[in-house]
Structures are given as structure tokens and as C-alpha cells.
Amino acid sequence: MKVLVIGSGGREHAICWKFAQSPKIEKVYCINGNGGISQIAQVSDIDISDFERLAAFVKENGIDFTFVGPEIPLSQGIVDFFKERKLKIVGSSKDASRLESSKIYSKQFMKNYGIATAQYHSFFNAQDALDFLDKWGNKKAVVKADGLAAGKGVYICANADEAKKAVCEMMNDRVFGSAGSKIIIEEFISGRELSYLIFTDGKTYSMMPAAQDHKRINDNDEGQNTGGMGAYAPAPLATAALNKKVEDQIIKKVMLGLASEKLDYKGVLYIGVIMNKDKPFVLEFNCRFGDPETQAVLPLLETDLTDICLAILDEKLADIKITWKKQFAVSVVAASGGYPNKYKTGFEIKGLNKVKDALVFHAGTKTEHGKILTAGGRVLAITALADNIQEAIDKAYRNIVLIDFDGIHYRKDIAKRLL
Ligand code: GLY
């Protein structure tokens, strides 16, 4: 079979890598790929929002099914477009993708189906939000842009004044463009965050090992927010008892909501959960694999990803048994100096061939004249698997020190909170 993966980050490298191991897959295609993906897949350049061209590419190359990595084409309706043309595709429909692409929709969904989440108010103009904040007082507030903002549309504000600033940036200055034309303001919930991911065919689901991300740029969770500087899985915090709670109190209700709303969902759902006094609250839904969680989770998957996708497409996920390695995965992201602010690219990445007992998942890289160069903020991730946490951490760091490029920055404390 031939599979097309859409996307060009570390997550998509991990997805392509997993498909490339499948005995059923003769060829992996990727749009638009990166320097690492091009070593295992045929990479082509097409705008991932140009569905006509993507569909034509699939037909021309006799591709059996497509797997969508990022949220933008999902929110724009790639799944609906492909299905109308009888092309098989794993992902959420445009309507279902509103769980990620509209915070207001997703909050309403949670309210309708009794899923615990922070109390919130939605606003359609800045003045109403500012008037509301006049009565907020001196407690923390979370201001969220309604639409997609590449993971940057959430401000955690110390008090009403900071929240007002956030409202003005989003709604008046439009720092996130039209994504900030509507916003929500919600209560801040404290606690430890967990990333729960499930495969679903819309009827049933299968939970993946829960992961934890490291959002801040610097050690000890200091500094600016990023797309994610590292992850590990399975998270020890996600005990069997907690997983059962999340399944009963969140996942089953989501499945009921998908069915009741007749939402067509065949893919991966990411549920960002925060644990507050032993109670799981949903922070967000994403209609796709997480990044960098995928780089930690997929290497643990024993089952053929192709079999899972085919079962999803046939709505037969309940018929297959999905198994996971009894190991621990740590993934450390190496970023360009300056990220998440301005950074330079085009530096040669050295030492890639020295990495022996870990995986390298490329993100912002490209190949030029036989060399691999940096081409983005998050450049690559090193993932190490081992039988215990300490060994996995040691292995990941033993390998990442072998990599070098101008300005390389990575956190030295990924997963170390567990020791
Ligand atoms: N790691 C967070 C995300 O993928 O959205």
C-alpha cells in the first residue's frame, strides 16, 4: 500500500517513520516533509491547504490512504473534500475539527455533555470583555483566542489588568488575526497537566499511553511558552485509576457527544487534561496527534499503524488489539537559539550519524547540497526508549550531546521531575 502523510514537523517525521516500518506499506509520501522525512519518504511540495492539488496528487500516485498531521487542513475541511472524492483519509471532518478550531464551540460541547472544564464566558467584542473584567478582581484569568493560533492563543494572566491587556492584543490589535475576533475568559485551574491521546473511528476508541509535555523554553519550567520542548510517556502520574477516571468522566462523554452531534471523526483526538485535587478537567481538545508527544508515544506502539488506520477507516477499531511496549520514552527537543522569538536558520546540523541508540525526529530541518541544515524554531527531537525512567533520560541526553549546530538550545531537565 501507499500512504500520504500531510505535514512537515517532528510529529509527521514520527508518523512517517512508523508507517515506513509497516510490512503493508510499500511507499510513504509526505507533503511537505523536512530533511529527516526525505530520508524515508518521497517528499513533495504542495500547499497543504490546496485540496484540489492534494487530491490530484493522491490519484496520480495511486495512494491508498492519507493521514493528516496538522490542524489547519483539518479545520479547513480536507477530510470532507477527500471523502466527497472517495479518497480514504484519516482525520476529523471540518465540523468535528471545531473541537480544536473554536474554543467557544469546544467549551459548549463540554458543557452539553457534562465534561469538567474551567468556568468560562465568551465575548464577541472587546468592550464587553473589558467591562466583564472590571468585576473580575485580583485573581488569575485565562484569556483564549477562539480560533487557531499555532498554540500561542492562550494567555495566563495574573490579574484583571493583565487580562485586559490580553483582550486588547487579541481583539483590538488582532495579534492572532481573525482567530482573536472572538475570545473566552476562563477561571485558572492549577494542577499537573497530562496529554491523553486516543485513536477513534467515531464509534469506539483506544487510549494511548498518557504523555506529559514541557511547554516552557527553559529548565524548571521557566521562560516563555513554546510549541513543546520535550515529552515523556507513559506518564507515571497517569495511574490505572486515573486513566479509568479520564475514560469514564471524559472520553466516554466525548464519544457520546460525537455520536449525538453526528460528527464524523476518524483519527486521533488529543485531550489536554489538568489534574486539580484528583479531578481531571479538560483544558483543550486537539483533533490530531500532539507535538512533541507523538515523538515519545509512537515509538512505544507495537501494533502496525497501518492496521490501526485501516480499522479506523472501516469503523472496525473495536476488532483490533492495540499493544504498547512496556518501556519508557523520553523525547528532548533541540531548538534554534532565540526560539520562541526571532532565530536564524541555515546552520549545518552536525553529529546526526553519531546517534546510535536513540531516534532522531527532524522538525525544522532541510537538506541542501547533501547537508542537513536548520530551517525552523524547533529543529529536531531525540527520543530514547528504556526499561526505566532514569535509563531513558540518560540515553536521550547521551545522544543529544552528540548533535551540534550554531545556537543549539535544549532543556536539560526533560522528565527529571519524575526522579
Ligand atoms: N503539545 C501540544 C500540542 O501538540 O498541541
Coordinates of C-alpha atoms in Angstrom, one line a residue, residues 62-396:
G62 CA -2.3 5.6 -6.6
I63 CA -2.1 6.4 -2.9
D64 CA -4.3 4.2 -0.8
F65 CA -4.9 6.5 2.1
T66 CA -3.9 9.8 3.6
F67 CA -3.0 10.7 7.2
V68 CA -3.3 14.3 8.3
G69 CA -0.8 15.6 10.8
P70 CA -1.6 19.3 11.5
E71 CA -4.8 21.0 12.5
I72 CA -5.1 23.7 9.7
P73 CA -6.1 21.4 6.8
L74 CA -8.5 19.5 9.2
S75 CA -10.2 22.7 10.2
Q76 CA -10.4 23.8 6.5
G77 CA -12.2 20.5 5.7
I78 CA -9.6 18.3 3.9
V79 CA -11.4 15.2 5.2
D80 CA -14.8 16.3 3.8
F81 CA -13.1 17.2 0.5
F82 CA -11.3 13.9 0.2
K83 CA -14.4 11.9 1.2
E84 CA -16.5 13.6 -1.5
R85 CA -14.0 12.3 -4.0
K86 CA -14.0 8.8 -2.4
L87 CA -10.4 9.2 -1.3
K88 CA -9.6 7.5 2.0
I89 CA -8.3 9.8 4.7
V90 CA -7.6 9.6 8.5
G91 CA -8.6 12.7 10.3
S92 CA -11.6 14.6 11.7
S93 CA -14.2 16.3 9.5
K94 CA -14.5 20.0 9.3
D95 CA -17.4 20.1 11.7
A96 CA -15.7 17.8 14.2
S97 CA -12.5 19.8 14.0
R98 CA -14.3 22.7 15.6
L99 CA -13.4 20.9 18.9
E100 CA -10.0 22.4 18.2
S101 CA -10.6 25.3 15.8
S102 CA -13.2 27.0 18.0
K103 CA -12.6 27.3 21.7
I104 CA -16.2 28.5 22.2
Y105 CA -17.6 25.5 20.3
S106 CA -15.4 23.1 22.3
K107 CA -16.5 24.7 25.7
Q108 CA -20.1 24.5 24.7
F109 CA -19.6 20.8 23.7
M110 CA -18.1 20.1 27.1
K111 CA -21.0 21.9 28.8
N112 CA -23.5 20.0 26.8
Y113 CA -22.0 16.6 27.6
G114 CA -21.1 17.2 31.3
I115 CA -17.3 17.2 30.8
A116 CA -15.5 19.0 33.5
T117 CA -13.7 22.2 32.4
A118 CA -13.0 25.6 33.7
Q119 CA -15.9 28.1 34.1
Y120 CA -15.9 30.5 31.2
H121 CA -17.5 33.4 29.4
S122 CA -17.3 34.1 25.7
F123 CA -17.0 37.5 24.1
F124 CA -17.6 38.9 20.6
N125 CA -16.3 42.4 21.2
A126 CA -13.5 43.9 23.3
Q127 CA -15.7 46.3 25.3
D128 CA -17.9 43.6 26.7
A129 CA -14.8 41.6 27.7
L130 CA -13.2 44.7 29.4
D131 CA -16.5 45.6 31.2
F132 CA -16.7 42.0 32.4
L133 CA -13.1 42.1 33.7
D134 CA -13.9 45.3 35.7
K135 CA -15.6 42.9 38.2
W136 CA -13.0 40.1 37.9
G137 CA -11.0 41.1 41.0
N138 CA -7.4 40.2 41.7
K139 CA -7.4 36.5 40.7
K140 CA -5.7 34.8 37.8
A141 CA -7.6 34.7 34.5
V142 CA -7.1 32.7 31.3
V143 CA -7.8 34.6 28.0
K144 CA -8.1 32.4 24.9
A145 CA -8.5 33.4 21.3
D146 CA -11.4 31.4 19.8
G147 CA -9.6 30.3 16.6
L148 CA -6.4 28.6 15.7
A149 CA -3.3 30.5 16.7
A150 CA -0.5 27.9 16.3
G151 CA -0.5 27.1 20.0
K152 CA 0.0 30.7 21.0
G153 CA -3.5 31.9 21.6
V154 CA -3.7 31.2 25.4
Y155 CA -2.7 33.9 27.9
I156 CA -2.5 33.0 31.6
C157 CA -2.9 36.4 33.3
A158 CA -2.1 37.2 36.9
N159 CA -5.0 39.6 37.4
A160 CA -7.7 41.6 35.6
D161 CA -5.3 44.2 34.4
E162 CA -3.1 41.7 32.6
A163 CA -6.2 40.0 31.2
K164 CA -7.4 43.4 29.8
K165 CA -4.1 43.8 28.1
A166 CA -4.6 40.3 26.6
V167 CA -8.1 41.2 25.4
C168 CA -6.8 44.3 23.7
E169 CA -4.0 42.5 22.0
M170 CA -6.3 39.8 20.7
M171 CA -9.4 41.7 19.9
N172 CA -8.2 45.2 19.0
D173 CA -4.6 44.7 17.8
R174 CA -5.5 41.3 16.3
V175 CA -2.1 39.7 17.1
F176 CA -3.6 36.4 16.0
G177 CA -5.6 37.8 13.1
S178 CA -9.2 36.7 12.9
A179 CA -8.6 33.9 15.4
G180 CA -8.9 36.7 18.1
S181 CA -12.2 38.2 16.8
K182 CA -13.9 36.1 19.5
I183 CA -12.4 35.1 22.8
I184 CA -13.2 33.3 26.0
I185 CA -12.2 34.3 29.5
E186 CA -12.0 31.4 32.0
E187 CA -11.0 30.6 35.5
F188 CA -7.5 29.5 36.1
I189 CA -7.2 25.9 37.3
S190 CA -3.9 24.8 38.9
G191 CA -2.5 21.3 38.7
R192 CA -0.4 18.9 36.7
E193 CA -1.1 18.6 33.0
L194 CA -1.4 15.4 31.1
S195 CA -1.8 14.7 27.4
Y196 CA -4.3 11.9 26.7
L197 CA -4.5 10.8 23.1
I198 CA -6.9 8.3 21.6
F199 CA -7.4 6.6 18.3
T200 CA -11.1 6.7 17.3
D201 CA -13.2 5.6 14.4
G202 CA -16.1 7.7 15.7
K203 CA -17.8 4.7 17.3
T204 CA -15.2 3.4 19.7
Y205 CA -11.7 4.4 20.9
S206 CA -8.4 3.1 22.1
M207 CA -6.3 5.1 24.6
M208 CA -2.6 5.6 24.0
P209 CA -0.2 5.9 27.0
A210 CA -0.6 9.3 28.6
A211 CA 2.2 11.7 28.0
Q212 CA 3.5 14.9 29.5
D213 CA 4.8 17.9 27.6
H214 CA 7.3 20.6 28.7
K215 CA 6.0 23.9 27.4
R216 CA 8.5 26.4 28.7
I217 CA 11.7 27.2 26.9
N218 CA 14.0 26.8 29.9
D219 CA 14.7 24.3 32.7
N220 CA 12.4 24.3 35.8
D221 CA 9.5 25.4 33.6
E222 CA 10.8 28.9 33.3
G223 CA 10.7 31.4 30.5
Q224 CA 8.3 31.7 27.5
N225 CA 5.8 29.2 26.3
T226 CA 6.9 27.2 23.2
G227 CA 5.3 24.5 21.0
G228 CA 6.9 22.0 23.4
M229 CA 10.5 21.3 24.4
G230 CA 10.2 17.7 25.3
A231 CA 7.9 14.9 26.4
Y232 CA 7.8 11.5 28.0
A233 CA 5.4 8.6 28.1
P234 CA 3.8 6.8 29.8
A235 CA 3.4 9.5 32.4
P236 CA 3.6 7.9 35.9
L237 CA 1.0 10.4 37.1
A238 CA -1.4 8.6 34.8
T239 CA -2.1 5.6 37.0
A240 CA -4.6 2.9 36.1
A241 CA -7.1 4.5 38.5
L242 CA -6.6 8.0 36.9
N243 CA -6.8 6.6 33.4
K244 CA -10.1 4.9 34.3
K245 CA -11.4 8.2 35.7
V246 CA -10.4 10.1 32.5
E247 CA -12.0 7.4 30.4
D248 CA -15.3 7.4 32.4
Q249 CA -15.6 11.1 33.1
I250 CA -14.2 12.5 29.8
I251 CA -13.6 10.1 26.9
K252 CA -16.9 8.2 27.1
K253 CA -18.7 11.5 27.2
V254 CA -16.8 12.8 24.2
M255 CA -17.7 9.7 22.3
L256 CA -21.4 10.2 23.2
G257 CA -21.1 13.9 22.1
L258 CA -19.6 12.9 18.8
A259 CA -22.4 10.4 18.2
S260 CA -25.2 12.7 19.3
E261 CA -23.9 15.6 17.2
K262 CA -23.4 13.3 14.3
L263 CA -19.7 14.4 14.0
D264 CA -17.7 12.4 11.6
Y265 CA -14.4 11.6 13.4
K266 CA -11.9 9.1 12.2
G267 CA -8.5 9.8 13.5
V268 CA -6.6 10.9 16.7
L269 CA -8.1 13.1 19.4
Y270 CA -5.8 14.8 21.9
I271 CA -7.3 15.7 25.2
G272 CA -5.3 18.2 27.3
V273 CA -6.2 17.4 30.9
I274 CA -5.3 19.2 34.2
M275 CA -5.5 17.4 37.5
N276 CA -6.9 19.5 40.2
K277 CA -7.4 17.8 43.6
D278 CA -7.7 14.4 41.9
K279 CA -10.3 15.6 39.5
P280 CA -9.5 15.7 35.8
F281 CA -10.6 18.9 33.9
V282 CA -10.2 19.3 30.2
L283 CA -8.0 22.2 29.1
E284 CA -8.4 21.7 25.4
F285 CA -9.1 19.3 22.6
N286 CA -6.8 18.9 19.6
C287 CA -8.0 16.9 16.6
R288 CA -4.6 15.4 15.9
F289 CA -1.5 13.9 17.4
G290 CA 0.4 16.2 19.8
D291 CA 3.8 17.6 19.1
P292 CA 6.2 16.6 20.7
E293 CA 4.1 13.9 22.5
T294 CA 4.0 11.9 19.3
Q295 CA 7.7 11.6 19.2
A296 CA 7.6 9.9 22.6
V297 CA 4.3 7.9 22.2
L298 CA 4.6 6.4 18.7
P299 CA 8.0 4.6 19.3
L300 CA 6.1 2.7 22.1
L301 CA 3.5 1.5 19.7
E302 CA 3.9 -2.2 18.9
T303 CA 0.8 -2.6 16.6
D304 CA 1.2 -1.7 13.0
L305 CA 0.0 1.9 12.5
T306 CA -1.4 0.8 9.1
D307 CA -3.6 -1.8 10.7
I308 CA -4.9 0.8 13.1
C309 CA -5.6 3.3 10.3
L310 CA -7.4 0.6 8.1
A311 CA -9.5 -0.4 11.1
I312 CA -10.4 3.3 11.8
L313 CA -11.4 3.8 8.1
D314 CA -13.6 0.7 8.2
E315 CA -15.1 1.7 11.6
K316 CA -13.7 -1.6 13.0
L317 CA -11.3 -0.2 15.6
A318 CA -13.1 -2.4 18.2
D319 CA -11.9 -5.5 16.3
I320 CA -8.2 -4.9 16.7
K321 CA -6.0 -5.2 19.8
I322 CA -3.5 -2.3 20.1
T323 CA -0.5 -3.1 22.1
W324 CA 2.3 -0.9 23.5
K325 CA 5.9 -1.6 24.6
K326 CA 6.4 -1.9 28.3
Q327 CA 9.0 0.7 28.1
F328 CA 9.5 4.4 28.9
A329 CA 10.2 7.0 26.2
V330 CA 11.8 10.4 26.7
S331 CA 12.0 12.9 23.9
V332 CA 14.2 16.0 24.1
V333 CA 13.7 18.8 21.6
A334 CA 16.7 20.8 20.3
A335 CA 15.7 24.3 19.2
S336 CA 17.4 27.2 17.4
G337 CA 19.0 29.9 19.6
G338 CA 16.4 32.6 20.2
Y339 CA 13.4 30.4 19.7
P340 CA 10.4 31.1 20.5
N341 CA 11.4 34.6 19.5
K342 CA 13.5 35.5 16.4
Y343 CA 16.1 33.0 15.4
K344 CA 18.4 32.4 12.5
T345 CA 18.3 29.3 10.3
G346 CA 20.6 27.6 7.7
F347 CA 23.2 26.2 10.2
E348 CA 24.6 22.8 9.4
I349 CA 23.5 20.1 11.9
K350 CA 26.5 18.0 12.8
G351 CA 26.7 14.7 14.6
L352 CA 23.5 13.1 13.3
N353 CA 25.3 10.0 12.3
K354 CA 26.8 9.6 15.7
V355 CA 23.4 8.9 17.3
K356 CA 23.3 5.2 17.8
D357 CA 20.8 4.1 20.4
A358 CA 18.2 6.7 20.1
L359 CA 15.8 8.0 17.4
V360 CA 16.2 11.4 15.7
F361 CA 12.9 13.0 14.6
H362 CA 13.5 16.1 12.5
A363 CA 11.2 19.1 12.7
G364 CA 12.7 22.4 11.3
T365 CA 15.4 20.9 9.0
K366 CA 16.1 20.8 5.3
T367 CA 18.6 19.1 3.0
E368 CA 20.9 21.3 0.9
H369 CA 23.8 20.1 -1.1
G370 CA 23.9 16.8 0.9
K371 CA 23.9 18.6 4.2
I372 CA 21.2 18.8 6.8
L373 CA 20.5 22.4 7.8
T374 CA 18.4 24.1 10.5
A375 CA 15.2 25.5 9.0
G376 CA 12.9 26.2 11.9
G377 CA 12.5 27.0 15.6
R378 CA 12.2 23.5 16.9
V379 CA 14.9 21.7 14.9
L380 CA 14.7 18.1 16.0
A381 CA 13.9 15.7 18.9
I382 CA 16.0 12.9 20.2
T383 CA 13.8 10.0 21.6
A384 CA 15.2 7.3 23.8
L385 CA 13.5 4.2 25.0
A386 CA 14.5 2.2 28.0
D387 CA 13.1 -0.1 30.7
N388 CA 13.1 2.7 33.3
I389 CA 12.9 6.4 33.6
Q390 CA 16.5 7.1 34.6
E391 CA 17.9 5.0 31.8
A392 CA 15.7 6.6 29.2
I393 CA 16.7 10.1 30.4
D394 CA 20.4 9.2 30.4
K395 CA 20.1 7.7 27.0
A396 CA 18.3 10.7 25.5

